[in-house]
GROMACS .gro file of C-alpha atoms in nm:
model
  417
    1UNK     CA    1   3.744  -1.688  -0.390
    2UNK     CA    2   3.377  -1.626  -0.381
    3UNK     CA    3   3.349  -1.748  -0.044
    4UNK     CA    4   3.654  -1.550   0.070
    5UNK     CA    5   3.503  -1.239  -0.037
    6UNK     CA    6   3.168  -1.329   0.128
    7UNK     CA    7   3.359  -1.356   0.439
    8UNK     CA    8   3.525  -1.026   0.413
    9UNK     CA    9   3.192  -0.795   0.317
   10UNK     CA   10   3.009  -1.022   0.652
   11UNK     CA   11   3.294  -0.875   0.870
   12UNK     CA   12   3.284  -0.547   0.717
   13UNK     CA   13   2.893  -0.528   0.734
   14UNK     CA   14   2.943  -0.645   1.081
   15UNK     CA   15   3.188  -0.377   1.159
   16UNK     CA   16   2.923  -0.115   0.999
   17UNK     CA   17   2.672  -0.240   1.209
   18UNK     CA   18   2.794  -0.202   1.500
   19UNK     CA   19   2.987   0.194   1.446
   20UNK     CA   20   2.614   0.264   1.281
   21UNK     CA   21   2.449   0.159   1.598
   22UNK     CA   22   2.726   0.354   1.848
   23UNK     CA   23   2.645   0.681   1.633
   24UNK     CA   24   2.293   0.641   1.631
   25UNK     CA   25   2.327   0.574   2.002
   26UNK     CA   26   2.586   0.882   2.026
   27UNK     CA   27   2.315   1.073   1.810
   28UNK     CA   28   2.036   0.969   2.114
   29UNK     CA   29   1.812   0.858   1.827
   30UNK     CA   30   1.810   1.222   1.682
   31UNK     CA   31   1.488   1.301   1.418
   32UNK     CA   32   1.541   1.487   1.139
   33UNK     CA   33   1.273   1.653   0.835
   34UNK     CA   34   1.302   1.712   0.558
   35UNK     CA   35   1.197   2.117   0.525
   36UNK     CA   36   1.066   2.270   0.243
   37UNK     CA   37   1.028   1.981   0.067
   38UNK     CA   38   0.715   1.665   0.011
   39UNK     CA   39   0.814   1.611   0.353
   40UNK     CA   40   0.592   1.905   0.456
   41UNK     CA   41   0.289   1.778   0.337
   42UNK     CA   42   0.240   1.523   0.605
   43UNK     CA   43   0.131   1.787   0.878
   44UNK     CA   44  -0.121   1.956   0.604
   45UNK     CA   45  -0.460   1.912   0.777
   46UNK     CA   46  -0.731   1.841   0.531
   47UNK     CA   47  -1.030   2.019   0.700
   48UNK     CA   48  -1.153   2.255   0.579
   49UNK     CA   49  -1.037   2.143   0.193
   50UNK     CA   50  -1.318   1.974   0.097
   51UNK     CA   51  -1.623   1.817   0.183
   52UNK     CA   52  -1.697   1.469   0.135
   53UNK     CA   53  -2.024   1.384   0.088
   54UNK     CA   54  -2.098   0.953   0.179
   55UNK     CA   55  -2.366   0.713   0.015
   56UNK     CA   56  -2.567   0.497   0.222
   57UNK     CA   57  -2.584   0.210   0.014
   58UNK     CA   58  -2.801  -0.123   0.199
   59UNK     CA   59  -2.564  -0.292   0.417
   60UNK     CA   60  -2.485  -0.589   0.177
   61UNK     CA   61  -2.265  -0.388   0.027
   62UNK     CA   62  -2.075  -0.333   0.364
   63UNK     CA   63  -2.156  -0.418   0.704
   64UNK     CA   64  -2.309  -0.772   0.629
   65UNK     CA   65  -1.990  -0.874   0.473
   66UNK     CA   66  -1.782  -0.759   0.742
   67UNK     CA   67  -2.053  -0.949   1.010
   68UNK     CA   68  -2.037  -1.218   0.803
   69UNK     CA   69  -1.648  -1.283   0.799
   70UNK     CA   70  -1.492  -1.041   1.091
   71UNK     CA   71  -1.151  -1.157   0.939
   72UNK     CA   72  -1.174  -0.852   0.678
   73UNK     CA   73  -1.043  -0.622   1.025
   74UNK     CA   74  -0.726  -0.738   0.988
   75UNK     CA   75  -0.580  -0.816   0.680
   76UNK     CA   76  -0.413  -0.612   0.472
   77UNK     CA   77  -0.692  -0.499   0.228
   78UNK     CA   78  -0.894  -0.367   0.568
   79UNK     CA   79  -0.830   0.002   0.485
   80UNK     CA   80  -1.144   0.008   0.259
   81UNK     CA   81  -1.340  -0.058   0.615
   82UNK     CA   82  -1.127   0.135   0.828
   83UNK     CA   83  -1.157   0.434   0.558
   84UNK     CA   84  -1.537   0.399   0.576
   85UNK     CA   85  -1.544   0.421   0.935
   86UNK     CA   86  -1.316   0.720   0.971
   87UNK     CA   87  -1.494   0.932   0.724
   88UNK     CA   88  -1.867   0.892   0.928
   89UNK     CA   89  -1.753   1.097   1.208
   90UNK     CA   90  -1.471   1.318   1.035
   91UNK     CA   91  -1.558   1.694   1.000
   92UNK     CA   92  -1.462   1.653   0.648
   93UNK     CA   93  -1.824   1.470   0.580
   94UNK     CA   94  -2.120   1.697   0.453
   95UNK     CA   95  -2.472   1.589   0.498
   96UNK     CA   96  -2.555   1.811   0.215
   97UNK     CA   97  -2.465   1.629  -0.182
   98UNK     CA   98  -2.494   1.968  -0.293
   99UNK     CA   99  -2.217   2.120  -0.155
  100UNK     CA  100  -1.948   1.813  -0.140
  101UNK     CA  101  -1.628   1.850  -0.333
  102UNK     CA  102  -1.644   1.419  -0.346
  103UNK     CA  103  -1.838   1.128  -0.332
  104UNK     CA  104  -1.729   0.846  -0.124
  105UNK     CA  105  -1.905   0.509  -0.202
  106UNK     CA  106  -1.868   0.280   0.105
  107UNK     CA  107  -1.849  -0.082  -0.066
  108UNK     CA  108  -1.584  -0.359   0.046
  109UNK     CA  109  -1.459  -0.551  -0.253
  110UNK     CA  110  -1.225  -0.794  -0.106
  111UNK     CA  111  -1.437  -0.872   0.228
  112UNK     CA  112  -1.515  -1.218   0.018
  113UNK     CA  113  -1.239  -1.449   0.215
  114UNK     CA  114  -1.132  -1.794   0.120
  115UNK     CA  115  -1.077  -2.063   0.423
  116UNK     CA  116  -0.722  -1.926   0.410
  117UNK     CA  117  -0.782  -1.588   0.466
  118UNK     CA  118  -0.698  -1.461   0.121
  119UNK     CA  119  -0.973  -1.243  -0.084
  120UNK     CA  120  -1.174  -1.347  -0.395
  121UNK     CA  121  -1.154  -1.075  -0.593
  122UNK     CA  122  -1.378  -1.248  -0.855
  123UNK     CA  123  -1.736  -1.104  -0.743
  124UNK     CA  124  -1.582  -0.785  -0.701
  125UNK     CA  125  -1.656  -0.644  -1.044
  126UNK     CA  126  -2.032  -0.741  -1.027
  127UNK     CA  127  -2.054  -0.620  -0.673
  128UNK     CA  128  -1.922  -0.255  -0.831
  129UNK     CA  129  -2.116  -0.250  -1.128
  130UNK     CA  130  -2.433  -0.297  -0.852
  131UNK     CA  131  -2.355  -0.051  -0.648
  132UNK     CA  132  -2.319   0.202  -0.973
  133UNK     CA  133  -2.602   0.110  -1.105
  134UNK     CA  134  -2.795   0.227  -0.800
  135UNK     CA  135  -2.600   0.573  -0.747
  136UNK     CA  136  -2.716   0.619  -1.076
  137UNK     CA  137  -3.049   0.521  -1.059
  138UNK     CA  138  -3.127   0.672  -0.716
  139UNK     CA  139  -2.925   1.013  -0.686
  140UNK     CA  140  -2.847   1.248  -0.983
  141UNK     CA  141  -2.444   1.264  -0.918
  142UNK     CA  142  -2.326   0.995  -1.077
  143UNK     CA  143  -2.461   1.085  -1.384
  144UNK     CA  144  -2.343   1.478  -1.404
  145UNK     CA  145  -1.962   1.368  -1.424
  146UNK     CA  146  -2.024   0.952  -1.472
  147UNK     CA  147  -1.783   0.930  -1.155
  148UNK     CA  148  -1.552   1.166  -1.195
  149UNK     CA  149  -1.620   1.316  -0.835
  150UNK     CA  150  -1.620   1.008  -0.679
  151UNK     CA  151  -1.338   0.837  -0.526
  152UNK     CA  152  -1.398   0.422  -0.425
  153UNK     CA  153  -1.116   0.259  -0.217
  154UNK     CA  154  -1.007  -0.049  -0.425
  155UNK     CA  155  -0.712  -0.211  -0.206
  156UNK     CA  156  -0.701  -0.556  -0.419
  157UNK     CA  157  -0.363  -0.688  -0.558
  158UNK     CA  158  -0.366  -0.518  -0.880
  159UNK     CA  159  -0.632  -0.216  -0.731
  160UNK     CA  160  -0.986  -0.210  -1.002
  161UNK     CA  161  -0.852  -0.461  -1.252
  162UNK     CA  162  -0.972  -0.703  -1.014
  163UNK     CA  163  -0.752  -1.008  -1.024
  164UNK     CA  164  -0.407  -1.135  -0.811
  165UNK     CA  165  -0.238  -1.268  -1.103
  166UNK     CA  166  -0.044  -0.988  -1.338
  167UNK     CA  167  -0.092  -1.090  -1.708
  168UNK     CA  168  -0.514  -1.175  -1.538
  169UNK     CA  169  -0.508  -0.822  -1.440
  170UNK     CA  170  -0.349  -0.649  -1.731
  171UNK     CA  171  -0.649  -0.860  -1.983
  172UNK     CA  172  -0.901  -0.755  -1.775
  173UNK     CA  173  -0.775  -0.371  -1.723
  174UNK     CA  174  -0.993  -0.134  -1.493
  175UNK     CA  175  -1.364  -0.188  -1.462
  176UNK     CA  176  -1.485   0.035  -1.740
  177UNK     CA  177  -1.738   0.205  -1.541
  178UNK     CA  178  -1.445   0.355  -1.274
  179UNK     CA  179  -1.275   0.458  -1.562
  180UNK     CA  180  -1.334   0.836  -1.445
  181UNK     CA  181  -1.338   0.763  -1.089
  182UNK     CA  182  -1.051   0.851  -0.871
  183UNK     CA  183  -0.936   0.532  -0.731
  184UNK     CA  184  -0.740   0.458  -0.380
  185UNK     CA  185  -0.562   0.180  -0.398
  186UNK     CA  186  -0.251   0.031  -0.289
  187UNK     CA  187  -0.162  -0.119  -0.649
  188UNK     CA  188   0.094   0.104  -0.781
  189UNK     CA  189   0.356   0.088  -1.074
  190UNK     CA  190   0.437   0.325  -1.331
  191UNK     CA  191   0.292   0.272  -1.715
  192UNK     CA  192   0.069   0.046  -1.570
  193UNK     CA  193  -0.310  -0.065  -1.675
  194UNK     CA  194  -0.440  -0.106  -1.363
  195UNK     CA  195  -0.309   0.225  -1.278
  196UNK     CA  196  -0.532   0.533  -1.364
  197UNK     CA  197  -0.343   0.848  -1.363
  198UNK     CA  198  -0.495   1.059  -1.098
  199UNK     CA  199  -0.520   0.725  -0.888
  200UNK     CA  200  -0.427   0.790  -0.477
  201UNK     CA  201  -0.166   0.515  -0.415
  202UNK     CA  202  -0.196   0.462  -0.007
  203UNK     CA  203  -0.039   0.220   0.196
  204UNK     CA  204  -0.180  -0.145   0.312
  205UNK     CA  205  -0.339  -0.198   0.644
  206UNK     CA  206  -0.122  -0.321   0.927
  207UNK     CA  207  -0.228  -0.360   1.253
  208UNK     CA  208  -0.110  -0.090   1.469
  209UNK     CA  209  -0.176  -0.186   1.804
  210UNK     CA  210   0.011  -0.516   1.758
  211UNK     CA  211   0.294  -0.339   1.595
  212UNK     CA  212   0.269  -0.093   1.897
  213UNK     CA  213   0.261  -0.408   2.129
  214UNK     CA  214   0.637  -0.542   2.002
  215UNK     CA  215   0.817  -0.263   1.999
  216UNK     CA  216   1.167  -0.276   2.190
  217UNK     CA  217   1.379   0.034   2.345
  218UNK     CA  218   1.450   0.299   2.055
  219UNK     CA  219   1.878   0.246   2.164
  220UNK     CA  220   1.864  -0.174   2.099
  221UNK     CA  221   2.135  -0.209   1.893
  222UNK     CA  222   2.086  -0.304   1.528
  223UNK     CA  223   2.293  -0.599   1.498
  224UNK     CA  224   2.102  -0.756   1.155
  225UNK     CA  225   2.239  -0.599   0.816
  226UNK     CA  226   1.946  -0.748   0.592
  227UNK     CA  227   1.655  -0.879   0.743
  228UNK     CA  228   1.383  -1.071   0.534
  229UNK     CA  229   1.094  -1.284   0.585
  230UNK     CA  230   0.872  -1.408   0.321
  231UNK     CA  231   0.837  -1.687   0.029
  232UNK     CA  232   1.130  -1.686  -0.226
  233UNK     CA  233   0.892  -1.940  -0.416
  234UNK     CA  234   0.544  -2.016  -0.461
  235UNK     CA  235   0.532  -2.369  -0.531
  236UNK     CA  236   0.134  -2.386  -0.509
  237UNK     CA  237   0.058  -2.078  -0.777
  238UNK     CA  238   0.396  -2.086  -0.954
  239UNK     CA  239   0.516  -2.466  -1.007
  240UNK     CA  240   0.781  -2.399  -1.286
  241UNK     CA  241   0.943  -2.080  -1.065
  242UNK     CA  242   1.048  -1.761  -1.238
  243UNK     CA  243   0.705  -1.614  -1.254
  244UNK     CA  244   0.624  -1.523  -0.941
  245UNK     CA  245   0.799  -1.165  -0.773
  246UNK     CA  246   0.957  -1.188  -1.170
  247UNK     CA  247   1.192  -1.402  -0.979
  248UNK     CA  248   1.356  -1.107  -0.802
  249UNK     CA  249   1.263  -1.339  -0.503
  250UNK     CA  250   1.419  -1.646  -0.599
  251UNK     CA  251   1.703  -1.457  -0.669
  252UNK     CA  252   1.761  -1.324  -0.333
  253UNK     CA  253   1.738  -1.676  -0.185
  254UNK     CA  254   1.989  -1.838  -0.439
  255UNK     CA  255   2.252  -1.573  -0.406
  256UNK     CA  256   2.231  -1.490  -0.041
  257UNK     CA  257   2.078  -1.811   0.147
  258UNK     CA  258   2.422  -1.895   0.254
  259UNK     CA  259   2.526  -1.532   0.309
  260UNK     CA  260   2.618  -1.433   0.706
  261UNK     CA  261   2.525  -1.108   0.569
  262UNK     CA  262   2.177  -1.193   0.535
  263UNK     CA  263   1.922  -1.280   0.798
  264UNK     CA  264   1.660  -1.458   0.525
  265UNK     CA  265   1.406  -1.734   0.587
  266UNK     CA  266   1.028  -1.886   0.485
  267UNK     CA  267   1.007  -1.925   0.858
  268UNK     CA  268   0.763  -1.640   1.007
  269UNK     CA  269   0.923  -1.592   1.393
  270UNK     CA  270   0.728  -1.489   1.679
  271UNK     CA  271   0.968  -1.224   1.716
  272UNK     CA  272   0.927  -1.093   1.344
  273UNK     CA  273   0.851  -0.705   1.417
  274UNK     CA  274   1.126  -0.735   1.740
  275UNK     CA  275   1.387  -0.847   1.476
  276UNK     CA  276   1.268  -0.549   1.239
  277UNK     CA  277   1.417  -0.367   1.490
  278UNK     CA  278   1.722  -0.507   1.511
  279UNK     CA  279   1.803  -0.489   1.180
  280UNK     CA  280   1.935  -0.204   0.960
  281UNK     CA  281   1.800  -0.300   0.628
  282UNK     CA  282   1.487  -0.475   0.538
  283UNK     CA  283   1.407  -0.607   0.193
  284UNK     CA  284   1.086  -0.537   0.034
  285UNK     CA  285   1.045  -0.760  -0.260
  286UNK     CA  286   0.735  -0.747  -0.507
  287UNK     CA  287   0.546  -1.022  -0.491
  288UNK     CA  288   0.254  -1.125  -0.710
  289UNK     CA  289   0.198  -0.766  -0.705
  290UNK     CA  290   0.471  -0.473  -0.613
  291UNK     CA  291   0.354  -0.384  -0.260
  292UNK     CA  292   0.318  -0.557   0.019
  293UNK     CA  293   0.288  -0.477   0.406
  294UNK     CA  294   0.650  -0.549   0.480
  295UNK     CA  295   0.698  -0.145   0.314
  296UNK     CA  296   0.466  -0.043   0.628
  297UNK     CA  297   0.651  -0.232   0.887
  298UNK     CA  298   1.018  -0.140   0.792
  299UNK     CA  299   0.919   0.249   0.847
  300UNK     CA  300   0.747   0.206   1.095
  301UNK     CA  301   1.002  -0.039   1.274
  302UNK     CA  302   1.289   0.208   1.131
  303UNK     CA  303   1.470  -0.001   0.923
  304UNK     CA  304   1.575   0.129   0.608
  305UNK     CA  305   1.317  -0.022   0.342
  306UNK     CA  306   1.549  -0.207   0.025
  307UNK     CA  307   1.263  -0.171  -0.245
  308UNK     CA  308   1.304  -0.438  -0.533
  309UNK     CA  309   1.003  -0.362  -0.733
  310UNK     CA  310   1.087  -0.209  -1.100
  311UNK     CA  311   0.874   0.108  -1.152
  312UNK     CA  312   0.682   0.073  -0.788
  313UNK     CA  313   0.490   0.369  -0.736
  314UNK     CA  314   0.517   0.418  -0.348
  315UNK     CA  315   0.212   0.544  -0.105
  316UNK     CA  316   0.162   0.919  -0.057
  317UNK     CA  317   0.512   0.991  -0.346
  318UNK     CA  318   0.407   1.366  -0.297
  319UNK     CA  319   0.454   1.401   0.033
  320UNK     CA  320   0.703   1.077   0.145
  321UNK     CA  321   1.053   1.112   0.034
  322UNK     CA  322   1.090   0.820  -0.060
  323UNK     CA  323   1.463   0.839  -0.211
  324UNK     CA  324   1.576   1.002   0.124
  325UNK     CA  325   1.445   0.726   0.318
  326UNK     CA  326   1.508   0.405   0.166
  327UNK     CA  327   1.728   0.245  -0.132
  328UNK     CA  328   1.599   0.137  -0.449
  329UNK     CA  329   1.749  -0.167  -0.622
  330UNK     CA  330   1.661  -0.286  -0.968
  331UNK     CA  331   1.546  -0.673  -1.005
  332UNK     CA  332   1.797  -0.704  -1.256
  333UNK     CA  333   2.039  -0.594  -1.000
  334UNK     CA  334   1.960  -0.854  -0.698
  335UNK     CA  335   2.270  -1.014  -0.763
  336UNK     CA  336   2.476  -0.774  -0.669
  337UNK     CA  337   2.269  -0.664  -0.352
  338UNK     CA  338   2.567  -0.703  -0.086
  339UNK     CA  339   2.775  -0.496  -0.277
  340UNK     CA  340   2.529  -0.242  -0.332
  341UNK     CA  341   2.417  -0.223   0.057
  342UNK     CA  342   2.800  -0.241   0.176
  343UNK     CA  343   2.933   0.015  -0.048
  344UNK     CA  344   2.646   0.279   0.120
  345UNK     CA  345   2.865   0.540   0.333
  346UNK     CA  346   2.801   0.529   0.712
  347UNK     CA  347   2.651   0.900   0.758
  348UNK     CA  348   2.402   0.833   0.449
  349UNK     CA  349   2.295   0.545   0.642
  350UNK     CA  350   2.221   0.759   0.948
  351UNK     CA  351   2.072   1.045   0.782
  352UNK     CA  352   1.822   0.790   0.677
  353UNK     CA  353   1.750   0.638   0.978
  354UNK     CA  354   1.749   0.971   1.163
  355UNK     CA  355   1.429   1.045   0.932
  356UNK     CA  356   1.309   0.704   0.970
  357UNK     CA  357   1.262   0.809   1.297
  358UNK     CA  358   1.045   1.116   1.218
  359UNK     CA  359   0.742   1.024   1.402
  360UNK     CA  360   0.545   1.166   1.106
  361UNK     CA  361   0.677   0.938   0.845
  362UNK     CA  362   0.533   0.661   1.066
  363UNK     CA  363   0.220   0.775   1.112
  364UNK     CA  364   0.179   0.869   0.735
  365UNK     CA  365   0.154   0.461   0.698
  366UNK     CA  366  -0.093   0.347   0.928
  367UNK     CA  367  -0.458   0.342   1.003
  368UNK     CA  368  -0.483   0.356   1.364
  369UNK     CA  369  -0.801   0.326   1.514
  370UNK     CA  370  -0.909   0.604   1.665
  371UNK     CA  371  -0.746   0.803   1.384
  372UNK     CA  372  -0.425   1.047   1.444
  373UNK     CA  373  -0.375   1.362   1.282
  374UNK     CA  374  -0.115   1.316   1.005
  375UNK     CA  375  -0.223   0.949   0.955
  376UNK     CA  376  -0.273   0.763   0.644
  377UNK     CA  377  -0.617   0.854   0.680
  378UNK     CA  378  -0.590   1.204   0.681
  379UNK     CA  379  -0.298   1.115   0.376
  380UNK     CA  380  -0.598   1.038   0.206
  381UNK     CA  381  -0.768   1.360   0.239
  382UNK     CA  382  -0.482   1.557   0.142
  383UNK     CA  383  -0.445   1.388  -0.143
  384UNK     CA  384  -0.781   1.423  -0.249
  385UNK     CA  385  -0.776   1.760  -0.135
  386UNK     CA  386  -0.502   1.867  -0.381
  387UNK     CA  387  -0.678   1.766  -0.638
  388UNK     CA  388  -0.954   2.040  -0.602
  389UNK     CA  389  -1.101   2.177  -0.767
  390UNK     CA  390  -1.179   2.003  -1.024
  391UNK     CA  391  -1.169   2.082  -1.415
  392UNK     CA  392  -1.422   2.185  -1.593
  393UNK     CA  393  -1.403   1.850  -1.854
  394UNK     CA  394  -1.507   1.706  -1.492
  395UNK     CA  395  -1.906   1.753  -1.555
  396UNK     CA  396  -2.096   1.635  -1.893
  397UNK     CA  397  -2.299   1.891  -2.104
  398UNK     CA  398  -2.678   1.818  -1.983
  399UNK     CA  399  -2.818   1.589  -2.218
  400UNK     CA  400  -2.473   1.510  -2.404
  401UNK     CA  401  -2.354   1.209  -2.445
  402UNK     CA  402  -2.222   0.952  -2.211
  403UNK     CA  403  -1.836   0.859  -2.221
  404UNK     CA  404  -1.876   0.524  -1.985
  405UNK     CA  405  -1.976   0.185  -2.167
  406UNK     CA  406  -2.194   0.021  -1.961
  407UNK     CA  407  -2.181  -0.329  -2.183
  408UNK     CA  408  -1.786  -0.332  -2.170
  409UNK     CA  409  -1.569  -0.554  -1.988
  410UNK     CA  410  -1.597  -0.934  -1.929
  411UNK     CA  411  -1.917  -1.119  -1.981
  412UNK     CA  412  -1.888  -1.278  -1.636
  413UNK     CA  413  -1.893  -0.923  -1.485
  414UNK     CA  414  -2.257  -0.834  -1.653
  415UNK     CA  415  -2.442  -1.099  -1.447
  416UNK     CA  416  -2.601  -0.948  -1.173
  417UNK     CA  417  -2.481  -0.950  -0.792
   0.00000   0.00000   0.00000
């Protein structure tokens, strides 16, 4: 009976597919926006907001960990580079520290690669504490708010708590000395530790060029209903299974691997982003953390993003409309993921897709180099912007006392860098 029913919702789905792809094609890939709403925010331009005033910190901070590993370009923690580069020639920057609105310390945590390519966060910590300790020694604004006009760009796993495994994270919290910082990171779920309210939640670098490079004619038809690439298990990190993506990922394999419905695999095709584009829906599973790049490509690919990460708080939430644009599906709920994406009417499908196609919401989620009004650069801005100007509890009484505990956190995080 099970199968039988499979059978039925692959023809239906199939039968969606391909009246969704005549009306889009009908539609001549119409764009619609969202007025009067978040989705107005994209187009704010942040110049002439705020002023952003940048540290120049000695280049071991920076530049001679980029020279020494050139990999930190392009994976998917490279916005704290790419952020650092933007803001040296944007007219947002201010030579003048006494008239910035914000502090921007340029410092790349995860530039510290394994052979793999993946980032150590473990020197991070020290490597931040360092580069503190010198803002406070050498210029006086640290110390008139202990950070709380500063913003740092902290793109690791699980953002300033410095580690890529959860319950890690969650004992080791945020570095006490960021505490009033605002932080921009990609790390975001609600009621979370490693989630400071105030935090900017932004998107993860993907390469735009090579996305640009694969694209396909906007009228291909999409003949994929779910579309997924990825692990389901990590055998190396997670022996015993159920840990890793809380098993929401393991769940989507067992219940769907034999599924005509779904178009799932470990295997990573040459034609990955081509197939995006194919497909109508594109799962977005949490991983070790709840974000991952795949969010990124599916908008800007145009295929609805299926977000399985409970309490995810998305990149730019107050200006992306996030429920018009994708669907949300509990982890609890995985199970019952065909039914949910079959039972979506036809012209909610479309209405999505039409502002999938919103050039906006695209650019809103990369960093493209040189930058693009409306990017997730300027995103960044905005958001920082918005936040101006700041409250009074922002600066400390001259000569009060200090709220930031300079001895706190980790003994391994006190040695020196």
């Amino acid at each position: 009976m099970r199968t039988f029913s499979m059978w039925v919702l692959a023809v239906l789905a199939f039968c969606f597919a391909l009246r969704s792809t005549a009306a889009a094609a009908a539609d001549q890939q119409k764009i619609e926006r969202i007025s009067g709403s978040a989705g107005d925010v994209l187009e704010d331009d942040p110049v002439g907001k705020l002023k952003v005033y940048i540290y120049e910190l000695p280049s071991k901070y920076n530049k001679k960990l980029l020279q020494k590993d050139p990999r930190c370009l392009t994976h998917m923690f490279a916005a704290e580079i790419f952020m650092h580069r933007f803001l040296l020639s944007n007219p947002v920057r201010t030579l003048n520290p006494e008239e910035a609105d914000w502090f921007y310390t340029p410092i790349y945590p995860t530039c510290d690669l394994t052979p793999t390519g993946l980032p150590l966060p473990f020197k991070s910590p020290r490597m931040m504490r360092s580069a503190i300790q010198l803002l406070s020694t050498n210029w006086p604004y640290w110390n008139r708010t202990e950070g709380a006009d500063h913003f740092f760009v902290v793109p690791h796993d699980f953002g300033a708590c410095f580690h890529y495994q959860e319950e890690k994270a969650i004992e080791r919290g945020i570095l006490p000395l960021l505490q009033r910082a605002t932080l921009v990171q990609t790390f975001g779920q609600r009621n979370h530790v490693c989630l400071n309210e105030g935090s900017i939640t932004i998107p993860p670098f993907a390469p735009p060029q090579k996305m640009q490079a694969h694209q396909i004619p906007p009228d291909t038809p999409r003949s994929i209903f779910v579309y997924f690439r990825g692990l389901f298990y990590d055998v190396n990190n997670d022996p015993e299974g159920g840990y890793y993506a809380r098993g929401a990922r393991a769940a989507v394999w067992e219940n769907f691997k034999n599924n005509h419905l779904f178009d799932i695999s470990t295997d990573h095709p040459t034609t990955y982003y081509e197939d995006m584009q194919r497909a109508i829906f594109c799962l977005c599973p949490l991983g070790w953390a709840p974000w991952s790049p795949r969010l990124v490509e599916a908008v800007v690919f145009g295929c609805i993003p299926v977000i399985i990460a409970d309490d995810i708080v998305l990149p730019f939430a107050d200006a992306i409309p996030w429920e018009e644009i994708g669907v949300f599906v509990a982890e609890e709920d995985v199970p019952e993921l065909d039914t949910i994406l079959t039972s979506i009417p036809t012209e909610v499908i479309l209405r999505k897709q039409r502002l999938l196609a919103n050039p906006s919401m695209k650019r809103a989620m990369l960093f493209p180099q040189p930058a693009q009004a409306g990017d997730a650069f300027h995103q960044i801005l905005n958001g920082l912007a918005r936040k101006l100007p700041h409250d009074k509890s922002t600066y400390l009484k001259p000569g009060g006392e200090k709220m930031l505990n300079w001895t706190a956190g980790p003994i391994g995080d006190l040695k020196p860098w």
